[in-house]
mmCIF file of C-alpha atoms in Angstrom:
data_model
loop_
_atom_site.group_PDB
_atom_site.id
_atom_site.type_symbol
_atom_site.label_atom_id
_atom_site.label_comp_id
_atom_site.label_asym_id
_atom_site.label_seq_id
_atom_site.Cartn_x
_atom_site.Cartn_y
_atom_site.Cartn_z
ATOM 1 C CA MET A 74 -15.376 -1.808 3.383
ATOM 2 C CA GLU A 75 -15.069 -4.781 5.744
ATOM 3 C CA ALA A 76 -11.302 -5.967 6.615
ATOM 4 C CA GLU A 77 -11.576 -9.230 4.362
ATOM 5 C CA ALA A 78 -12.881 -7.426 1.131
ATOM 6 C CA LEU A 79 -10.362 -4.638 1.695
ATOM 7 C CA HIS A 80 -7.353 -7.126 2.117
ATOM 8 C CA THR A 81 -8.637 -8.844 -1.198
ATOM 9 C CA ALA A 82 -9.059 -6.010 -3.223
ATOM 10 C CA ALA A 83 -5.592 -4.521 -2.056
ATOM 11 C CA ASP A 84 -3.960 -7.890 -2.928
ATOM 12 C CA HIS A 85 -5.564 -8.315 -6.249
ATOM 13 C CA ALA A 86 -4.724 -4.803 -7.422
ATOM 14 C CA ALA A 87 -0.871 -5.343 -5.997
ATOM 15 C CA LEU A 88 -0.285 -8.411 -7.750
ATOM 16 C CA ALA A 89 -1.794 -6.978 -11.107
ATOM 17 C CA LEU A 90 1.207 -4.733 -11.099
ATOM 18 C CA ALA A 91 4.175 -5.426 -13.088
ATOM 19 C CA ASP A 92 6.939 -7.612 -10.936
ATOM 20 C CA ALA A 93 4.969 -7.242 -7.945
ATOM 21 C CA GLU A 94 5.438 -10.192 -5.173
ATOM 22 C CA SER A 95 3.710 -10.909 -1.997
ATOM 23 C CA TYR A 96 5.258 -12.649 0.981
ATOM 24 C CA ARG A 97 4.791 -13.002 4.629
ATOM 25 C CA PHE A 98 8.215 -12.130 6.409
ATOM 26 C CA VAL A 99 7.321 -12.481 10.184
ATOM 27 C CA GLU A 100 3.944 -13.839 11.796
ATOM 28 C CA GLY A 101 1.421 -11.441 11.648
ATOM 29 C CA TRP A 102 2.725 -9.494 8.808
ATOM 30 C CA HIS A 103 2.290 -9.584 5.074
ATOM 31 C CA ALA A 104 4.029 -7.532 2.589
ATOM 32 C CA TRP A 105 3.997 -6.763 -1.259
ATOM 33 C CA ARG A 106 7.181 -5.562 -2.858
ATOM 34 C CA VAL A 107 8.642 -4.571 -6.295
ATOM 35 C CA GLY A 108 12.290 -4.661 -7.153
ATOM 36 C CA GLY A 109 12.988 -5.790 -3.420
ATOM 37 C CA LYS A 110 11.160 -2.658 -2.133
ATOM 38 C CA TRP A 111 8.019 -2.553 -0.123
ATOM 39 C CA PHE A 112 4.848 -0.631 -1.292
ATOM 40 C CA MET A 113 2.074 -2.162 0.657
ATOM 41 C CA LEU A 114 2.019 -3.973 3.889
ATOM 42 C CA ALA A 115 -0.665 -5.586 5.743
ATOM 43 C CA SER A 116 -0.915 -6.409 9.572
ATOM 44 C CA GLU A 117 -3.436 -5.922 12.723
ATOM 45 C CA TYR A 118 -3.555 -2.659 14.442
ATOM 46 C CA LYS A 119 -5.883 -2.174 17.611
ATOM 47 C CA GLY A 120 -7.667 -5.242 16.855
ATOM 48 C CA GLN A 121 -8.163 -4.648 12.931
ATOM 49 C CA ARG A 122 -6.678 -5.825 10.045
ATOM 50 C CA VAL A 123 -5.138 -2.991 8.269
ATOM 51 C CA LEU A 124 -3.063 -1.766 5.129
ATOM 52 C CA ILE A 125 -0.082 0.355 5.181
ATOM 53 C CA LEU A 126 0.772 2.278 2.018
ATOM 54 C CA LYS A 127 3.247 4.591 0.793
ATOM 55 C CA ALA A 128 2.872 8.313 -0.669
ATOM 56 C CA PRO A 129 4.458 11.469 -1.402
ATOM 57 C CA PRO A 130 4.342 13.417 2.075
ATOM 58 C CA GLU A 131 1.839 15.970 0.674
ATOM 59 C CA ASP A 132 -0.727 13.217 -0.560
ATOM 60 C CA VAL A 133 -0.059 11.625 3.148
ATOM 61 C CA ALA A 134 -1.564 14.518 4.649
ATOM 62 C CA ALA A 135 -4.339 15.101 2.017
ATOM 63 C CA LEU A 136 -5.495 11.374 2.518
ATOM 64 C CA GLN A 137 -5.711 11.657 6.325
ATOM 65 C CA GLU A 138 -7.485 14.871 6.040
ATOM 66 C CA GLY A 139 -9.658 13.658 3.464
ATOM 67 C CA TYR A 140 -10.598 9.981 4.617
ATOM 68 C CA ALA A 141 -12.183 8.874 8.002
ATOM 69 C CA ASP A 142 -10.668 5.804 7.453
ATOM 70 C CA ILE A 143 -7.334 6.891 6.993
ATOM 71 C CA GLY A 144 -4.460 7.609 9.586
ATOM 72 C CA PRO A 145 -1.032 7.903 10.366
ATOM 73 C CA ALA A 146 1.385 4.961 9.329
ATOM 74 C CA TYR A 147 1.554 2.102 11.967
ATOM 75 C CA HIS A 148 5.085 1.166 12.551
ATOM 76 C CA MET A 149 6.407 3.151 9.393
ATOM 77 C CA ASN A 150 7.522 6.568 8.752
ATOM 78 C CA LYS A 151 4.356 8.575 9.242
ATOM 79 C CA LYS A 152 5.735 11.338 6.830
ATOM 80 C CA HIS A 153 5.832 8.834 3.676
ATOM 81 C CA TRP A 154 3.471 6.029 4.950
ATOM 82 C CA TYR A 155 -0.349 5.958 6.084
ATOM 83 C CA THR A 156 -2.532 3.448 7.454
ATOM 84 C CA VAL A 157 -5.910 2.338 5.594
ATOM 85 C CA PHE A 158 -8.463 0.994 8.122
ATOM 86 C CA PRO A 159 -11.518 -1.037 7.100
ATOM 87 C CA GLY A 160 -14.681 1.499 7.047
ATOM 88 C CA PRO A 161 -17.090 2.978 4.967
ATOM 89 C CA SER A 162 -15.002 5.582 3.511
ATOM 90 C CA ILE A 163 -12.835 3.101 1.653
ATOM 91 C CA THR A 164 -14.287 1.594 -1.702
ATOM 92 C CA GLU A 165 -12.669 -0.838 -4.094
ATOM 93 C CA GLN A 166 -11.873 1.702 -6.549
ATOM 94 C CA LEU A 167 -10.151 3.955 -4.211
ATOM 95 C CA ILE A 168 -8.182 0.933 -2.824
ATOM 96 C CA THR A 169 -7.133 -0.024 -6.295
ATOM 97 C CA GLU A 170 -5.963 3.411 -6.786
ATOM 98 C CA LEU A 171 -4.058 3.757 -3.317
ATOM 99 C CA VAL A 172 -2.251 0.572 -4.088
ATOM 100 C CA GLN A 173 -1.139 1.890 -7.415
ATOM 101 C CA GLU A 174 -0.001 5.130 -6.217
ATOM 102 C CA SER A 175 1.945 3.396 -3.680
ATOM 103 C CA TYR A 176 3.469 1.167 -6.164
ATOM 104 C CA MET A 177 4.519 4.143 -8.257
ATOM 105 C CA ALA A 178 5.907 5.859 -5.465
ATOM 106 C CA VAL A 179 8.104 3.013 -4.987
ATOM 107 C CA VAL A 180 9.149 2.548 -8.686
ATOM 108 C CA LYS A 181 9.692 6.121 -9.457
ATOM 109 C CA GLY A 182 12.404 6.148 -6.449
ATOM 110 C CA MET A 183 14.431 3.203 -8.321
ATOM 111 C CA PRO A 184 16.894 3.861 -10.712
ATOM 112 C CA LYS A 185 15.643 3.769 -14.312
ATOM 113 C CA ALA A 186 17.597 0.725 -14.868
ATOM 114 C CA GLN A 187 15.960 -1.171 -12.061
ATOM 115 C CA ARG A 188 12.222 -0.298 -12.890
ATOM 116 C CA PRO A 189 10.252 -3.531 -13.959
ATOM 117 C CA ALA A 190 9.371 -3.482 -17.682
ATOM 118 C CA GLY A 191 5.764 -2.658 -18.369
ATOM 119 C CA TRP A 192 5.453 -0.664 -14.970
ATOM 120 C CA GLN A 193 3.833 1.997 -16.523
ATOM 121 C CA GLU A 194 1.214 0.030 -18.490
ATOM 122 C CA ALA A 195 0.374 -1.727 -15.119
ATOM 123 C CA VAL A 196 -1.142 1.268 -13.848
ATOM 124 C CA LYS A 197 -4.194 3.057 -15.241
#
């Protein structure tokens, strides 16, 4: 998947989730959050536009081993975050699933009273 298609698919997947919002917080960085917590970031790394997503540590390791275009997190905790690069191993369906899983990782870590209404239905 090319960089522009990757970012467009990720943005659409993120904004389809309950109470998700996107914003630019500094030049060169775009973030998506739920309840004030980041679940996806976009920036440029080594001359490429990349996405940075969150997952449980065991999933981070498995994703990096299983996909040539997924590597260690850029500028984030490498135990809980990973970087998705544009490339042939990334499909639109995969990026949608990864965005949803990142969102779920953040929402499940929130106190139940702070979780957005409809968060479970937004992830299929």
